[in-house]
Amino acid sequence: MRIAVTGSTGLIGSALVRSLLADGHEVVRLVRRRSRTGPQPDGSTAIGWNPLLGQVEQDGLTGVEAVVHLAGAGVGDHRWTDAYKREIRESRALGTETLAVALAALKEPPRVLVSASAVGWYGQTGDRVIDEDSPAGDDFLAEVCVEWEGAARPAELAGIRVVHPRTGMVLSAAGGAGGRLFPLFKLGLGGRLGDGRQYWSFISLADQVAALRFLIDRDDLSGAVNLTAPDPVTNAELTSALGRALRRPTPFPVPEAVLKVVLGELAVEVVGSHRVVPRRLLDAGFRFAHPDVDAAVRAAL
């Protein structure tokens, strides 16, 4: 297949592109720097786009059968100032709208758009088990996710199958939250965050990539699909799993008050709780390679 990918240099995007190329698919990367367009060393091709200005090199999308849209400013990359919160929102909503409008205008649109979302859609849900039928939350990230998913509407109206993978915390030593946590635990400096009772819905990087490819191939799946492992764990349980895997003590809990000083508003997400399960993915027959937290941590290492 000819598959276009945005956010192709991020943790998930780079792993997805490697997987697709390894299996002989043709990959078109959408990149923001004109100097990086054209044939790439790995065999992919890059075309230009400017998501904030509504610009896409549409000729480069000719013949694309599937699009995976992963681009967006990192939620945990900076302190949440008003300016950065605006960047988080606009990078998702405007980028998705730009892409959806461009795809809808193609003479032969792709058959599927897999447009990223996140479990933040549900807001803070405590220890309640949440699936795709649960309502949206009302905090900042929930509002962003609702707008993010809604921005893909032009593609849906054009007859493109649109899937929103609501992703949890991707466990990998190469980046994301795991890329920050693992070095601390290796040094014996890891510990629970806050009281440790908040649920973290995780997924291994390998399962994340496999699930995205599953969504591309399954014509019967559209709308929201949770991409999380079947058994969410608390932060304390994840802390214990990291300690076991690395054979390190986990003696240094970080009080919630300290997190608020260091992280500001972002601390609400760190100590917040999302107990999300992948009901639609399991019902569709997807099989996780790393269904539990110990297997996911071992895979990440």
Short mmCIF file of C-alpha atoms in Angstrom, two decimals:
data_model
loop_
_atom_site.label_atom_id
_atom_site.label_comp_id
_atom_site.label_asym_id
_atom_site.label_seq_id
_atom_site.Cartn_x
_atom_site.Cartn_y
_atom_site.Cartn_z
CA MET A 1 0.00 0.00 0.00
CA ARG A 2 0.92 3.66 -0.35
CA ILE A 3 0.51 5.13 3.14
CA ALA A 4 1.00 8.74 4.28
CA VAL A 5 2.15 9.51 7.83
CA THR A 6 2.33 12.78 9.76
CA GLY A 7 4.43 13.01 12.91
CA SER A 8 6.74 10.45 11.33
CA THR A 9 9.81 11.46 13.35
CA GLY A 10 8.15 11.08 16.76
CA LEU A 11 8.33 8.01 18.99
CA ILE A 12 5.25 6.32 17.53
CA GLY A 13 5.59 7.67 14.00
CA SER A 14 9.20 6.56 13.51
CA ALA A 15 8.40 3.06 14.78
CA LEU A 16 5.34 2.85 12.53
CA VAL A 17 7.30 3.96 9.45
CA ARG A 18 10.02 1.37 10.13
CA SER A 19 7.37 -1.33 10.43
CA LEU A 20 5.59 -0.33 7.22
CA LEU A 21 8.80 -0.07 5.18
CA ALA A 22 10.02 -3.43 6.49
CA ASP A 23 6.88 -5.04 5.11
CA GLY A 24 7.27 -3.46 1.68
CA HIS A 25 4.75 -0.63 1.92
CA GLU A 26 5.40 2.74 0.28
CA VAL A 27 5.52 5.52 2.87
CA VAL A 28 4.90 9.23 2.25
CA ARG A 29 6.00 11.44 5.13
CA LEU A 30 4.41 14.86 5.62
CA VAL A 31 7.12 17.21 6.91
CA ARG A 32 7.14 20.90 7.74
CA ARG A 33 10.61 21.76 6.42
CA ARG A 34 10.80 22.14 2.65
CA SER A 35 14.50 21.33 2.77
CA ARG A 36 13.65 17.81 3.96
CA THR A 37 11.24 16.88 1.16
CA GLY A 38 11.94 14.34 -1.58
CA PRO A 39 13.38 10.80 -1.37
CA GLN A 40 14.60 9.79 2.09
CA PRO A 41 17.55 7.52 3.01
CA ASP A 42 15.20 4.85 4.40
CA GLY A 43 13.27 4.56 1.13
CA SER A 44 10.32 6.72 2.08
CA THR A 45 9.34 9.96 0.34
CA ALA A 46 8.69 13.29 2.07
CA ILE A 47 6.28 16.01 0.96
CA GLY A 48 5.72 19.41 2.53
CA TRP A 49 2.84 20.72 4.59
CA ASN A 50 2.14 23.58 6.95
CA PRO A 51 -0.64 22.45 9.27
CA LEU A 52 -1.17 25.84 10.89
CA LEU A 53 -1.52 27.65 7.55
CA GLY A 54 -3.69 25.01 5.89
CA GLN A 55 -1.11 24.07 3.28
CA VAL A 56 -0.43 20.56 1.90
CA GLU A 57 1.41 19.42 -1.25
CA GLN A 58 -1.62 17.55 -2.54
CA ASP A 59 0.13 16.13 -5.61
CA GLY A 60 2.27 14.07 -3.26
CA LEU A 61 -0.86 12.42 -1.84
CA THR A 62 -1.95 11.01 -5.20
CA GLY A 63 -2.54 7.29 -4.93
CA VAL A 64 -2.38 7.23 -1.13
CA GLU A 65 -4.70 4.50 0.21
CA ALA A 66 -4.33 5.19 3.93
CA VAL A 67 -3.22 8.09 6.13
CA VAL A 68 -2.01 7.93 9.72
CA HIS A 69 -2.07 11.34 11.37
CA LEU A 70 0.10 11.54 14.50
CA ALA A 71 1.41 15.12 14.47
CA GLY A 72 0.91 17.44 17.44
CA ALA A 73 2.86 19.36 20.07
CA GLY A 74 4.00 17.13 22.95
CA VAL A 75 1.73 17.36 25.98
CA GLY A 76 4.52 16.71 28.48
CA ASP A 77 7.34 18.51 26.70
CA HIS A 78 6.93 21.90 28.40
CA ARG A 79 5.31 23.58 31.35
CA TRP A 80 1.71 24.48 30.51
CA THR A 81 1.84 28.23 30.01
CA ASP A 82 -1.12 29.85 28.28
CA ALA A 83 0.99 30.08 25.12
CA TYR A 84 1.95 26.40 25.19
CA LYS A 85 -1.62 25.29 25.91
CA ARG A 86 -2.65 27.23 22.82
CA GLU A 87 0.08 25.44 20.84
CA ILE A 88 -1.13 22.04 22.09
CA ARG A 89 -4.67 22.86 20.98
CA GLU A 90 -3.87 24.49 17.64
CA SER A 91 -1.30 21.92 16.56
CA ARG A 92 -3.97 19.25 16.87
CA ALA A 93 -7.15 20.97 15.74
CA LEU A 94 -5.69 23.04 12.90
CA GLY A 95 -3.37 20.26 11.75
CA THR A 96 -6.17 17.72 11.62
CA GLU A 97 -8.50 20.11 9.81
CA THR A 98 -5.78 20.96 7.27
CA LEU A 99 -5.18 17.30 6.53
CA ALA A 100 -8.87 16.33 6.46
CA VAL A 101 -9.75 19.12 4.02
CA ALA A 102 -6.81 18.22 1.76
CA LEU A 103 -7.77 14.54 1.69
CA ALA A 104 -11.42 15.35 1.02
CA ALA A 105 -10.39 17.45 -2.00
CA LEU A 106 -8.45 14.63 -3.68
CA LYS A 107 -9.93 13.18 -6.86
CA GLU A 108 -9.43 9.74 -5.35
CA PRO A 109 -9.35 10.10 -1.53
CA PRO A 110 -7.75 7.44 0.65
CA ARG A 111 -10.03 4.78 2.05
CA VAL A 112 -9.03 5.42 5.66
CA LEU A 113 -7.72 8.20 7.90
CA VAL A 114 -6.37 7.02 11.25
CA SER A 115 -6.34 10.31 13.14
CA ALA A 116 -4.72 10.25 16.56
CA SER A 117 -6.46 11.08 19.81
CA ALA A 118 -5.77 10.23 23.46
CA VAL A 119 -7.35 8.75 26.57
CA GLY A 120 -7.36 12.30 27.89
CA TRP A 121 -10.69 12.53 26.01
CA TYR A 122 -12.38 10.96 29.05
CA GLY A 123 -11.02 13.43 31.60
CA GLN A 124 -10.15 12.33 35.12
CA THR A 125 -12.16 9.19 35.87
CA GLY A 126 -10.69 7.85 39.12
CA ASP A 127 -10.90 4.07 39.47
CA ARG A 128 -13.96 3.64 37.21
CA VAL A 129 -13.37 1.34 34.22
CA ILE A 130 -13.78 3.39 31.03
CA ASP A 131 -14.43 2.16 27.48
CA GLU A 132 -15.31 3.85 24.18
CA ASP A 133 -18.95 4.39 25.20
CA SER A 134 -17.97 6.60 28.15
CA PRO A 135 -18.61 10.35 27.87
CA ALA A 136 -16.01 13.05 27.33
CA GLY A 137 -14.45 14.82 30.29
CA ASP A 138 -14.43 18.55 30.93
CA ASP A 139 -10.79 19.41 31.68
CA PHE A 140 -8.27 21.00 29.32
CA LEU A 141 -7.02 17.81 27.63
CA ALA A 142 -10.54 16.46 27.27
CA GLU A 143 -11.59 19.66 25.51
CA VAL A 144 -8.53 19.43 23.25
CA CYS A 145 -9.28 15.82 22.34
CA VAL A 146 -12.93 16.56 21.54
CA GLU A 147 -11.87 19.41 19.24
CA TRP A 148 -9.06 17.25 17.80
CA GLU A 149 -11.41 14.44 16.82
CA GLY A 150 -14.06 16.83 15.52
CA ALA A 151 -11.54 18.48 13.18
CA ALA A 152 -11.43 15.29 11.05
CA ARG A 153 -15.09 15.74 10.08
CA PRO A 154 -14.37 16.99 6.50
CA ALA A 155 -12.70 13.65 5.70
CA GLU A 156 -15.64 11.72 7.11
CA LEU A 157 -18.10 13.79 5.06
CA ALA A 158 -16.07 12.94 1.95
CA GLY A 159 -16.70 9.24 2.56
CA ILE A 160 -13.32 8.44 4.09
CA ARG A 161 -13.40 5.94 6.96
CA VAL A 162 -12.08 7.85 9.97
CA VAL A 163 -10.70 6.09 13.06
CA HIS A 164 -9.61 7.88 16.24
CA PRO A 165 -7.10 5.78 18.21
CA ARG A 166 -7.31 7.08 21.78
CA THR A 167 -3.82 6.23 22.97
CA GLY A 168 -2.68 5.81 26.56
CA MET A 169 0.88 6.05 27.88
CA VAL A 170 3.24 4.37 25.40
CA LEU A 171 5.97 2.51 27.28
CA SER A 172 9.34 2.81 25.58
CA ALA A 173 12.83 3.61 26.74
CA ALA A 174 13.32 5.58 23.51
CA GLY A 175 10.97 8.44 24.31
CA GLY A 176 7.68 9.60 25.74
CA ALA A 177 6.99 9.17 29.45
CA GLY A 178 9.08 6.00 29.58
CA GLY A 179 12.06 7.82 28.13
CA ARG A 180 11.94 10.12 31.15
CA LEU A 181 11.13 7.53 33.81
CA PHE A 182 13.49 4.70 32.90
CA PRO A 183 16.80 6.57 33.38
CA LEU A 184 15.72 7.63 36.89
CA PHE A 185 14.80 4.07 37.81
CA LYS A 186 18.09 2.75 36.42
CA LEU A 187 19.87 5.09 38.83
CA GLY A 188 17.75 3.85 41.72
CA LEU A 189 15.96 7.20 41.96
CA GLY A 190 12.51 6.05 40.88
CA GLY A 191 9.37 6.09 42.97
CA ARG A 192 5.64 6.58 42.86
CA LEU A 193 4.21 9.97 41.93
CA GLY A 194 1.77 11.43 44.42
CA ASP A 195 -0.06 8.75 46.35
CA GLY A 196 0.49 6.25 43.49
CA ARG A 197 -3.17 5.22 43.42
CA GLN A 198 -3.94 6.94 40.09
CA TYR A 199 -4.50 4.59 37.16
CA TRP A 200 -2.19 4.82 34.16
CA SER A 201 -3.48 3.17 31.00
CA PHE A 202 -0.35 2.00 29.21
CA ILE A 203 0.55 0.20 25.97
CA SER A 204 3.86 -1.13 24.66
CA LEU A 205 5.32 0.58 21.60
CA ALA A 206 5.14 -2.69 19.64
CA ASP A 207 1.45 -3.11 20.45
CA GLN A 208 0.80 0.55 19.58
CA VAL A 209 2.28 0.08 16.12
CA ALA A 210 0.52 -3.24 15.60
CA ALA A 211 -2.80 -1.71 16.65
CA LEU A 212 -2.42 1.23 14.25
CA ARG A 213 -1.77 -1.19 11.41
CA PHE A 214 -4.77 -3.25 12.54
CA LEU A 215 -6.94 -0.12 12.28
CA ILE A 216 -5.67 0.56 8.76
CA ASP A 217 -6.64 -2.92 7.61
CA ARG A 218 -9.99 -3.37 9.33
CA ASP A 219 -12.67 -1.78 7.16
CA ASP A 220 -15.30 -2.49 9.82
CA LEU A 221 -13.72 -0.20 12.42
CA SER A 222 -14.37 3.53 12.56
CA GLY A 223 -14.76 6.17 15.24
CA ALA A 224 -13.07 5.92 18.64
CA VAL A 225 -10.89 2.91 19.47
CA ASN A 226 -8.91 2.85 22.73
CA LEU A 227 -5.26 1.87 22.29
CA THR A 228 -4.32 0.72 25.77
CA ALA A 229 -3.33 -2.64 27.26
CA PRO A 230 -6.25 -4.70 28.64
CA ASP A 231 -5.26 -4.29 32.29
CA PRO A 232 -4.52 -0.70 33.40
CA VAL A 233 -2.36 -0.40 36.50
CA THR A 234 -1.84 2.20 39.18
CA ASN A 235 1.24 4.36 39.24
CA ALA A 236 2.43 2.40 42.28
CA GLU A 237 2.06 -0.89 40.37
CA LEU A 238 3.97 0.50 37.40
CA THR A 239 6.65 1.74 39.77
CA SER A 240 6.98 -1.77 41.23
CA ALA A 241 7.16 -3.31 37.75
CA LEU A 242 9.97 -0.95 36.75
CA GLY A 243 11.84 -1.72 39.96
CA ARG A 244 11.52 -5.48 39.36
CA ALA A 245 12.64 -5.28 35.74
CA LEU A 246 15.63 -3.09 36.51
CA ARG A 247 16.42 -4.74 39.85
CA ARG A 248 16.46 -1.36 41.52
CA PRO A 249 14.81 -0.06 44.70
CA THR A 250 12.00 2.48 44.31
CA PRO A 251 12.37 4.47 47.52
CA PHE A 252 11.72 8.05 46.46
CA PRO A 253 8.02 8.97 46.21
CA VAL A 254 7.40 12.45 44.83
CA PRO A 255 4.70 14.30 46.81
CA GLU A 256 1.87 15.86 44.83
CA ALA A 257 2.75 19.31 46.21
CA VAL A 258 6.25 19.04 44.72
CA LEU A 259 4.85 17.93 41.37
CA LYS A 260 2.61 20.99 41.30
CA VAL A 261 5.58 23.29 41.97
CA VAL A 262 7.74 21.64 39.29
CA LEU A 263 5.11 20.92 36.63
CA GLY A 264 2.42 23.49 37.24
CA GLU A 265 -0.96 22.61 35.71
CA LEU A 266 0.57 19.54 34.02
CA ALA A 267 0.75 17.93 37.47
CA VAL A 268 -3.02 17.46 37.30
CA GLU A 269 -2.47 14.94 34.50
CA VAL A 270 0.45 13.21 36.24
CA VAL A 271 -1.57 12.51 39.39
CA GLY A 272 -4.85 12.16 37.51
CA SER A 273 -6.41 8.78 36.84
CA HIS A 274 -7.55 7.11 33.60
CA ARG A 275 -8.60 3.46 33.93
CA VAL A 276 -9.25 2.88 30.23
CA VAL A 277 -9.78 -0.51 28.56
CA PRO A 278 -9.61 -1.34 24.81
CA ARG A 279 -13.05 -2.94 24.43
CA ARG A 280 -13.49 -2.32 20.70
CA LEU A 281 -9.97 -3.52 19.88
CA LEU A 282 -10.47 -6.74 21.85
CA ASP A 283 -13.94 -7.31 20.37
CA ALA A 284 -12.40 -6.98 16.90
CA GLY A 285 -9.94 -9.78 17.68
CA PHE A 286 -6.72 -7.83 18.21
CA ARG A 287 -4.14 -9.78 20.20
CA PHE A 288 -1.69 -7.95 22.42
CA ALA A 289 1.93 -9.08 22.43
CA HIS A 290 2.40 -7.39 25.83
CA PRO A 291 -0.96 -7.45 27.63
CA ASP A 292 0.34 -6.89 31.17
CA VAL A 293 2.63 -4.30 32.68
CA ASP A 294 5.58 -6.63 33.32
CA ALA A 295 5.61 -7.79 29.70
CA ALA A 296 5.33 -4.19 28.46
CA VAL A 297 8.20 -3.01 30.69
CA ARG A 298 10.41 -5.90 29.57
CA ALA A 299 9.64 -5.07 25.93
CA ALA A 300 10.51 -1.42 26.54
CA LEU A 301 13.88 -2.40 27.97
#
